[in-house]
PDB file of C-alpha atoms in Angstrom:
ATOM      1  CA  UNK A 295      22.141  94.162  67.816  1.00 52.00           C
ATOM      2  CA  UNK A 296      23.372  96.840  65.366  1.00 65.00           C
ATOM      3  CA  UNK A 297      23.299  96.495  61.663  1.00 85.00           C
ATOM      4  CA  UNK A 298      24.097  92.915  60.493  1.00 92.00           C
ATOM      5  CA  UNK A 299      25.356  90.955  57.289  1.00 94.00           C
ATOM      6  CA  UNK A 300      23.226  87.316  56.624  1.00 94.00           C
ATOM      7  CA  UNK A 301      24.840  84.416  55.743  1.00 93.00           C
ATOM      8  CA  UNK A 302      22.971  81.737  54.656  1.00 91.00           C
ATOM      9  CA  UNK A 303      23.941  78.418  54.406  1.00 87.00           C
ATOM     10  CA  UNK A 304      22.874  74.327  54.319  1.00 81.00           C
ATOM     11  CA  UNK A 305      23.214  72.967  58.128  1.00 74.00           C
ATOM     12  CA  UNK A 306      25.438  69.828  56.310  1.00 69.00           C
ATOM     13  CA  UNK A 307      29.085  69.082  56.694  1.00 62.00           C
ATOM     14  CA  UNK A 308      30.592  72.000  54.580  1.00 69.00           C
ATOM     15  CA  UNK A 309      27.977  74.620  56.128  1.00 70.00           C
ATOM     16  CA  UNK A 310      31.161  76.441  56.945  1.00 73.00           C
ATOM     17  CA  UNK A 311      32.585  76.761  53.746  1.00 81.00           C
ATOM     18  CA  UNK A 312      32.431  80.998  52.932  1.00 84.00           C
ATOM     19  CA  UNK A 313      31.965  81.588  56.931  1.00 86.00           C
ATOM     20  CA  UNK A 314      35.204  82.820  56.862  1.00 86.00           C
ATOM     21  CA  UNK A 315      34.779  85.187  54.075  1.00 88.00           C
ATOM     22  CA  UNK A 316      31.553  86.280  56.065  1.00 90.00           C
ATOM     23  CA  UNK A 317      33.390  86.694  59.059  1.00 90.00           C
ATOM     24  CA  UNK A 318      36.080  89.065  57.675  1.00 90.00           C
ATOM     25  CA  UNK A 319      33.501  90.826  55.517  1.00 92.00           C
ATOM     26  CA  UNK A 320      31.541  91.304  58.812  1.00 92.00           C
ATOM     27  CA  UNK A 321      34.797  92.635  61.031  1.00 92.00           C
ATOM     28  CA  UNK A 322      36.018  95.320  58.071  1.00 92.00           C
ATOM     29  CA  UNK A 323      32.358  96.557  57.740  1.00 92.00           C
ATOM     30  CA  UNK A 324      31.971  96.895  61.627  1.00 92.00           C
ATOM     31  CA  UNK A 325      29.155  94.833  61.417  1.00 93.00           C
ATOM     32  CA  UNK A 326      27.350  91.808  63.159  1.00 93.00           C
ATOM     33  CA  UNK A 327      26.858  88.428  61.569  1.00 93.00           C
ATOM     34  CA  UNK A 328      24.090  86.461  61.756  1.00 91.00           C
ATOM     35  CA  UNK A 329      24.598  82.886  60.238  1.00 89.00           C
ATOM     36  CA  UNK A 330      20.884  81.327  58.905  1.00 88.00           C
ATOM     37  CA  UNK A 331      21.377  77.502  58.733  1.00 84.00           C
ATOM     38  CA  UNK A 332      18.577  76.011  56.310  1.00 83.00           C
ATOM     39  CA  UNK A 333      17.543  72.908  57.290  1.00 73.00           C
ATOM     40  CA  UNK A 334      15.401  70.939  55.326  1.00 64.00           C
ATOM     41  CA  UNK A 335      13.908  68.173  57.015  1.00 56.00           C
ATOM     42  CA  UNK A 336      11.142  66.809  55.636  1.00 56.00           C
ATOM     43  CA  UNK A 337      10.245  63.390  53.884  1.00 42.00           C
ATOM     44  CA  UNK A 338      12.503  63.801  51.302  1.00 51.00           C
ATOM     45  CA  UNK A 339      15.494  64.633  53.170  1.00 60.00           C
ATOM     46  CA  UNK A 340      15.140  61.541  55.611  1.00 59.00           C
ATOM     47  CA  UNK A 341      14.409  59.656  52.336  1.00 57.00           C
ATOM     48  CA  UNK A 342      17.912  61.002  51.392  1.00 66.00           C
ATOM     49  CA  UNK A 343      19.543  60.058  54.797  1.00 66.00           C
ATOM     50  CA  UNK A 344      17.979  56.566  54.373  1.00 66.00           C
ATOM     51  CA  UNK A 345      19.612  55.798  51.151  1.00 67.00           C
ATOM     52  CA  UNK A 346      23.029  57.423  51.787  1.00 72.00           C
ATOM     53  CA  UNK A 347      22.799  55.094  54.776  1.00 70.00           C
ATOM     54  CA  UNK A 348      22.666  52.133  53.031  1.00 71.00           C
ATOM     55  CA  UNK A 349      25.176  53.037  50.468  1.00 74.00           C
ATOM     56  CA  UNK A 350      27.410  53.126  53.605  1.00 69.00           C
ATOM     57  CA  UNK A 351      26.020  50.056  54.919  1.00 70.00           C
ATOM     58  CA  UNK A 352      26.275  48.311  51.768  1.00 72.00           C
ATOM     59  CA  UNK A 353      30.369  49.409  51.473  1.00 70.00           C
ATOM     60  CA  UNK A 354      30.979  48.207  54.897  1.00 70.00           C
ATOM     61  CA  UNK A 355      31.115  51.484  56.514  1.00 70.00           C
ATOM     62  CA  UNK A 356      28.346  50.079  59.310  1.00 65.00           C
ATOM     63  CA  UNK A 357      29.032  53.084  61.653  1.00 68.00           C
ATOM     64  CA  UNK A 358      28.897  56.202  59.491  1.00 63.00           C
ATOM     65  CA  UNK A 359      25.595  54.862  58.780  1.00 60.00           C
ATOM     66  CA  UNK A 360      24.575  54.476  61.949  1.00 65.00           C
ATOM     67  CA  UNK A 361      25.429  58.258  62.457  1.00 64.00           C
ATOM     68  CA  UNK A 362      23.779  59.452  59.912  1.00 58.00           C
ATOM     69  CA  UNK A 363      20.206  57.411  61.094  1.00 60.00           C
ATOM     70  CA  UNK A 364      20.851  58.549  64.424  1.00 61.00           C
ATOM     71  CA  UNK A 365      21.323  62.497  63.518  1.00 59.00           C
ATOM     72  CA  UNK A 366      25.045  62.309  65.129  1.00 53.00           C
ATOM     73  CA  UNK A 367      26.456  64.649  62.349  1.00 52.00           C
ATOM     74  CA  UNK A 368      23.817  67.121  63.232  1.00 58.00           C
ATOM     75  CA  UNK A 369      24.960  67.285  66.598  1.00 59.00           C
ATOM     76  CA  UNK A 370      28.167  67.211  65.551  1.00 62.00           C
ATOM     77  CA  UNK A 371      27.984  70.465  63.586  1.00 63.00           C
ATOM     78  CA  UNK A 372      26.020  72.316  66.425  1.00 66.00           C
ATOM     79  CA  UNK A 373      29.460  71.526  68.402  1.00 72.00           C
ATOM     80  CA  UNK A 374      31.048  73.078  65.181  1.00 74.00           C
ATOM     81  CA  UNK A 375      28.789  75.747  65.109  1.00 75.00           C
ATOM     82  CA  UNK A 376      28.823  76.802  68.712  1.00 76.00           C
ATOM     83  CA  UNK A 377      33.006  76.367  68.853  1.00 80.00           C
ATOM     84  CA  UNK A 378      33.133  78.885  65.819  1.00 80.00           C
ATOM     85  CA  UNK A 379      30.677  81.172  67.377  1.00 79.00           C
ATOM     86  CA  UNK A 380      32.634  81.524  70.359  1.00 82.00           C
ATOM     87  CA  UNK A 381      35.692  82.232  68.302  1.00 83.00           C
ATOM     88  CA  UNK A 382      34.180  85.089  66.323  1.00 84.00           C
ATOM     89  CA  UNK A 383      33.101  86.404  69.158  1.00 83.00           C
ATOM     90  CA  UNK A 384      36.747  86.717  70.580  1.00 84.00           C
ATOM     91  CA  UNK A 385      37.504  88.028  67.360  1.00 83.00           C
ATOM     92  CA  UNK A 386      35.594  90.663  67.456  1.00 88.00           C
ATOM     93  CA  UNK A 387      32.232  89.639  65.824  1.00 88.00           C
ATOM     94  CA  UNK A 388      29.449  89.028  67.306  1.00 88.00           C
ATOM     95  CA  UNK A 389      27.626  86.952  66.178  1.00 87.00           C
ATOM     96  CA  UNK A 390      24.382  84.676  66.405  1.00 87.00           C
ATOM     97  CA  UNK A 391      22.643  81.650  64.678  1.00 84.00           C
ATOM     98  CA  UNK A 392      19.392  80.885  63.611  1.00 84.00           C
ATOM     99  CA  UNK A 393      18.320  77.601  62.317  1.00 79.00           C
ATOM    100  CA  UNK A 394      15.213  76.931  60.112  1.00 80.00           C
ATOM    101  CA  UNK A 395      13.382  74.315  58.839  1.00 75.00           C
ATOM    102  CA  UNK A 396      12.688  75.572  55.722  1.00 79.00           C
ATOM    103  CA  UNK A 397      13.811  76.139  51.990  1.00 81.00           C
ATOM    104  CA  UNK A 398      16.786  78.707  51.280  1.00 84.00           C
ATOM    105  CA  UNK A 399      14.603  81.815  49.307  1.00 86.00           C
ATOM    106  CA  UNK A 400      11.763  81.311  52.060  1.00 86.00           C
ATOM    107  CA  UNK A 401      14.017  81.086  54.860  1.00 87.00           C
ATOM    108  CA  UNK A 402      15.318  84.512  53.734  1.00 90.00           C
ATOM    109  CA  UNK A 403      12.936  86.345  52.802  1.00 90.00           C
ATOM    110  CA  UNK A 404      10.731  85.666  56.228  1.00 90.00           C
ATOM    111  CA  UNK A 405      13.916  86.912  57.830  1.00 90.00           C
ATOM    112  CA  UNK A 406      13.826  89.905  56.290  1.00 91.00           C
ATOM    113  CA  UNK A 407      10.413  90.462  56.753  1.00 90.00           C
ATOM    114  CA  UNK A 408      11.360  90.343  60.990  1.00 89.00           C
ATOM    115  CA  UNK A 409      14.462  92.058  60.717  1.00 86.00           C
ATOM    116  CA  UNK A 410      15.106  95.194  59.463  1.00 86.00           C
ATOM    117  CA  UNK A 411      18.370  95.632  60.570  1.00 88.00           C
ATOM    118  CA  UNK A 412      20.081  93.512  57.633  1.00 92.00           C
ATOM    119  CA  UNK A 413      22.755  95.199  55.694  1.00 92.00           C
ATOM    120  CA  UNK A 414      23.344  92.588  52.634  1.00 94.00           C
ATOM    121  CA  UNK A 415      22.529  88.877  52.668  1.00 93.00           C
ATOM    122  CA  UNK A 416      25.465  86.115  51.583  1.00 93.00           C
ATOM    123  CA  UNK A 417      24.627  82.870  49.710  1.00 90.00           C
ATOM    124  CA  UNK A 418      27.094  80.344  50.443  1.00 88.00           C
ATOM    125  CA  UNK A 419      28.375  78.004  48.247  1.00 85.00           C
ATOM    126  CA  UNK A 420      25.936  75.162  49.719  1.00 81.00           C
ATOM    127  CA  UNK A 421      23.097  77.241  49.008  1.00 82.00           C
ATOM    128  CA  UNK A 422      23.915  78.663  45.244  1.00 78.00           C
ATOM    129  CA  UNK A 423      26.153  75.001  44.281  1.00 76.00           C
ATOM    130  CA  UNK A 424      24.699  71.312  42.688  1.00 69.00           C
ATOM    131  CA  UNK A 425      21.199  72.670  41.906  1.00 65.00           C
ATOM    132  CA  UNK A 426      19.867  73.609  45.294  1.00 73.00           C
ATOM    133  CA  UNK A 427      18.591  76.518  44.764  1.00 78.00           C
ATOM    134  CA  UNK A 428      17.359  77.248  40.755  1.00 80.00           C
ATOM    135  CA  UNK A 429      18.620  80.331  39.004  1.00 82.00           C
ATOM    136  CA  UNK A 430      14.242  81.335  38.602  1.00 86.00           C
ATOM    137  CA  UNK A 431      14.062  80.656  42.162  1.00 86.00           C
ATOM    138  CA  UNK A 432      17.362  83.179  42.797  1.00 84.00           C
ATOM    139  CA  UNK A 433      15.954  85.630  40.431  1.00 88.00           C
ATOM    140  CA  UNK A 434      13.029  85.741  42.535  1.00 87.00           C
ATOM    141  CA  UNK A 435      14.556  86.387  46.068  1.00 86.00           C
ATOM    142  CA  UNK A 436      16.835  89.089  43.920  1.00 86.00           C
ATOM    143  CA  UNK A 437      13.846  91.018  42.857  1.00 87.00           C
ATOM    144  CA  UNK A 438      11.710  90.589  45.391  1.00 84.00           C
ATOM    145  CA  UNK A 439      13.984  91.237  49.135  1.00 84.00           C
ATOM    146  CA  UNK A 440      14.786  94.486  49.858  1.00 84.00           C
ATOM    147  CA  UNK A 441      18.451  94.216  50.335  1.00 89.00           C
ATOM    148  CA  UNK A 442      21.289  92.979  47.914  1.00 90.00           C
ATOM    149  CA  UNK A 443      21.762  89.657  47.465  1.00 90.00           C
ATOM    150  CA  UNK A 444      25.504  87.614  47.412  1.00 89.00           C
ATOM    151  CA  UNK A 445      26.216  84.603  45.910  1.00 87.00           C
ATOM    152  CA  UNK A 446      29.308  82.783  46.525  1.00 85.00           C
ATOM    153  CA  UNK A 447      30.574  79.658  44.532  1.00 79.00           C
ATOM    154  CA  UNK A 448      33.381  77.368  45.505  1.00 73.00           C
ATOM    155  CA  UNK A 449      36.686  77.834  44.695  1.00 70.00           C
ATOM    156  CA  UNK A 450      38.608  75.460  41.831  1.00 65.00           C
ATOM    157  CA  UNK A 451      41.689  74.448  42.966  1.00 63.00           C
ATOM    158  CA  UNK A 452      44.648  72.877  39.987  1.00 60.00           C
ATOM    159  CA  UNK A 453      45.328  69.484  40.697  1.00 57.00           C
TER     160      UNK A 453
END
């Protein structure tokens, strides 16, 4: 694998949102992309699945609840994941994906530690957006990995 752009992002519903931008950063530099999905599962996080569950429940919507209990969505975006893959790919990326089990600054910067080979890291918006990662906490990976940091934010669209 040659010389590689990062993009890191939540492994939630919108974990695509900026893959495109990654993807035709990643085919005008030449380079390969590797996508690292964060995946926090851990007590709080099945806490959080538990409760969005029952606000489904509770507003009739039995079987999106059920989904999200039974990890369905996750599968789901795997599907997602391995369909966009494959279309990079015939694009002219190549591309691979990682998935951790850890927080967004650690999950980077052990990354880094094992590969050398990355050019520039991307935050997506589901990383840098609604407080989940702290500005300290990005100030930190900024300062402390050895390549340059990218955050991306969402886009505002006029209603």
């Amino acid at each position: 694998m040659g010389t590689q752009i990062l993009f890191v992002t939540y492994q939630t519903e919108d974990f695509d949102e900026g893959l495109s931008y990654a993807v035709d950063l990643a085919k005008t530099m030449n380079k390969d992309l590797t996508i690292l999905m964060v995946h926090k599962r851990g007590f709080l996080k099945r806490l959080e699945d538990v409760m969005t569950a029952v606000t489904f429940a509770g507003a009739g919507e039995h079987e999106t609840a059920r989904e999200i209990l039974s990890g369905k969505i996750e599968s789901e975006s795997i599907e997602r994941i391995n369909m966009l893959t494959e279309e990079f790919q015939n694009a002219g990326v190549i591309t691979r994906v990682y998935i951790v089990a850890l927080d967004a600054v650690s999950a980077v910067k052990d990354f880094l530690k094992q590969k050398n080979s990355v050019d520039i890291v991307l935050l997506s918006p589901s990383v840098t957006d609604n407080g989940n990662i702290s500005s300290s906490e990005l100030q930190r990976l900024v300062r402390t990995a050895s390549k340059p940091i990218v955050t991306m934010s969402r886009q505002v669209y006029a209603a």
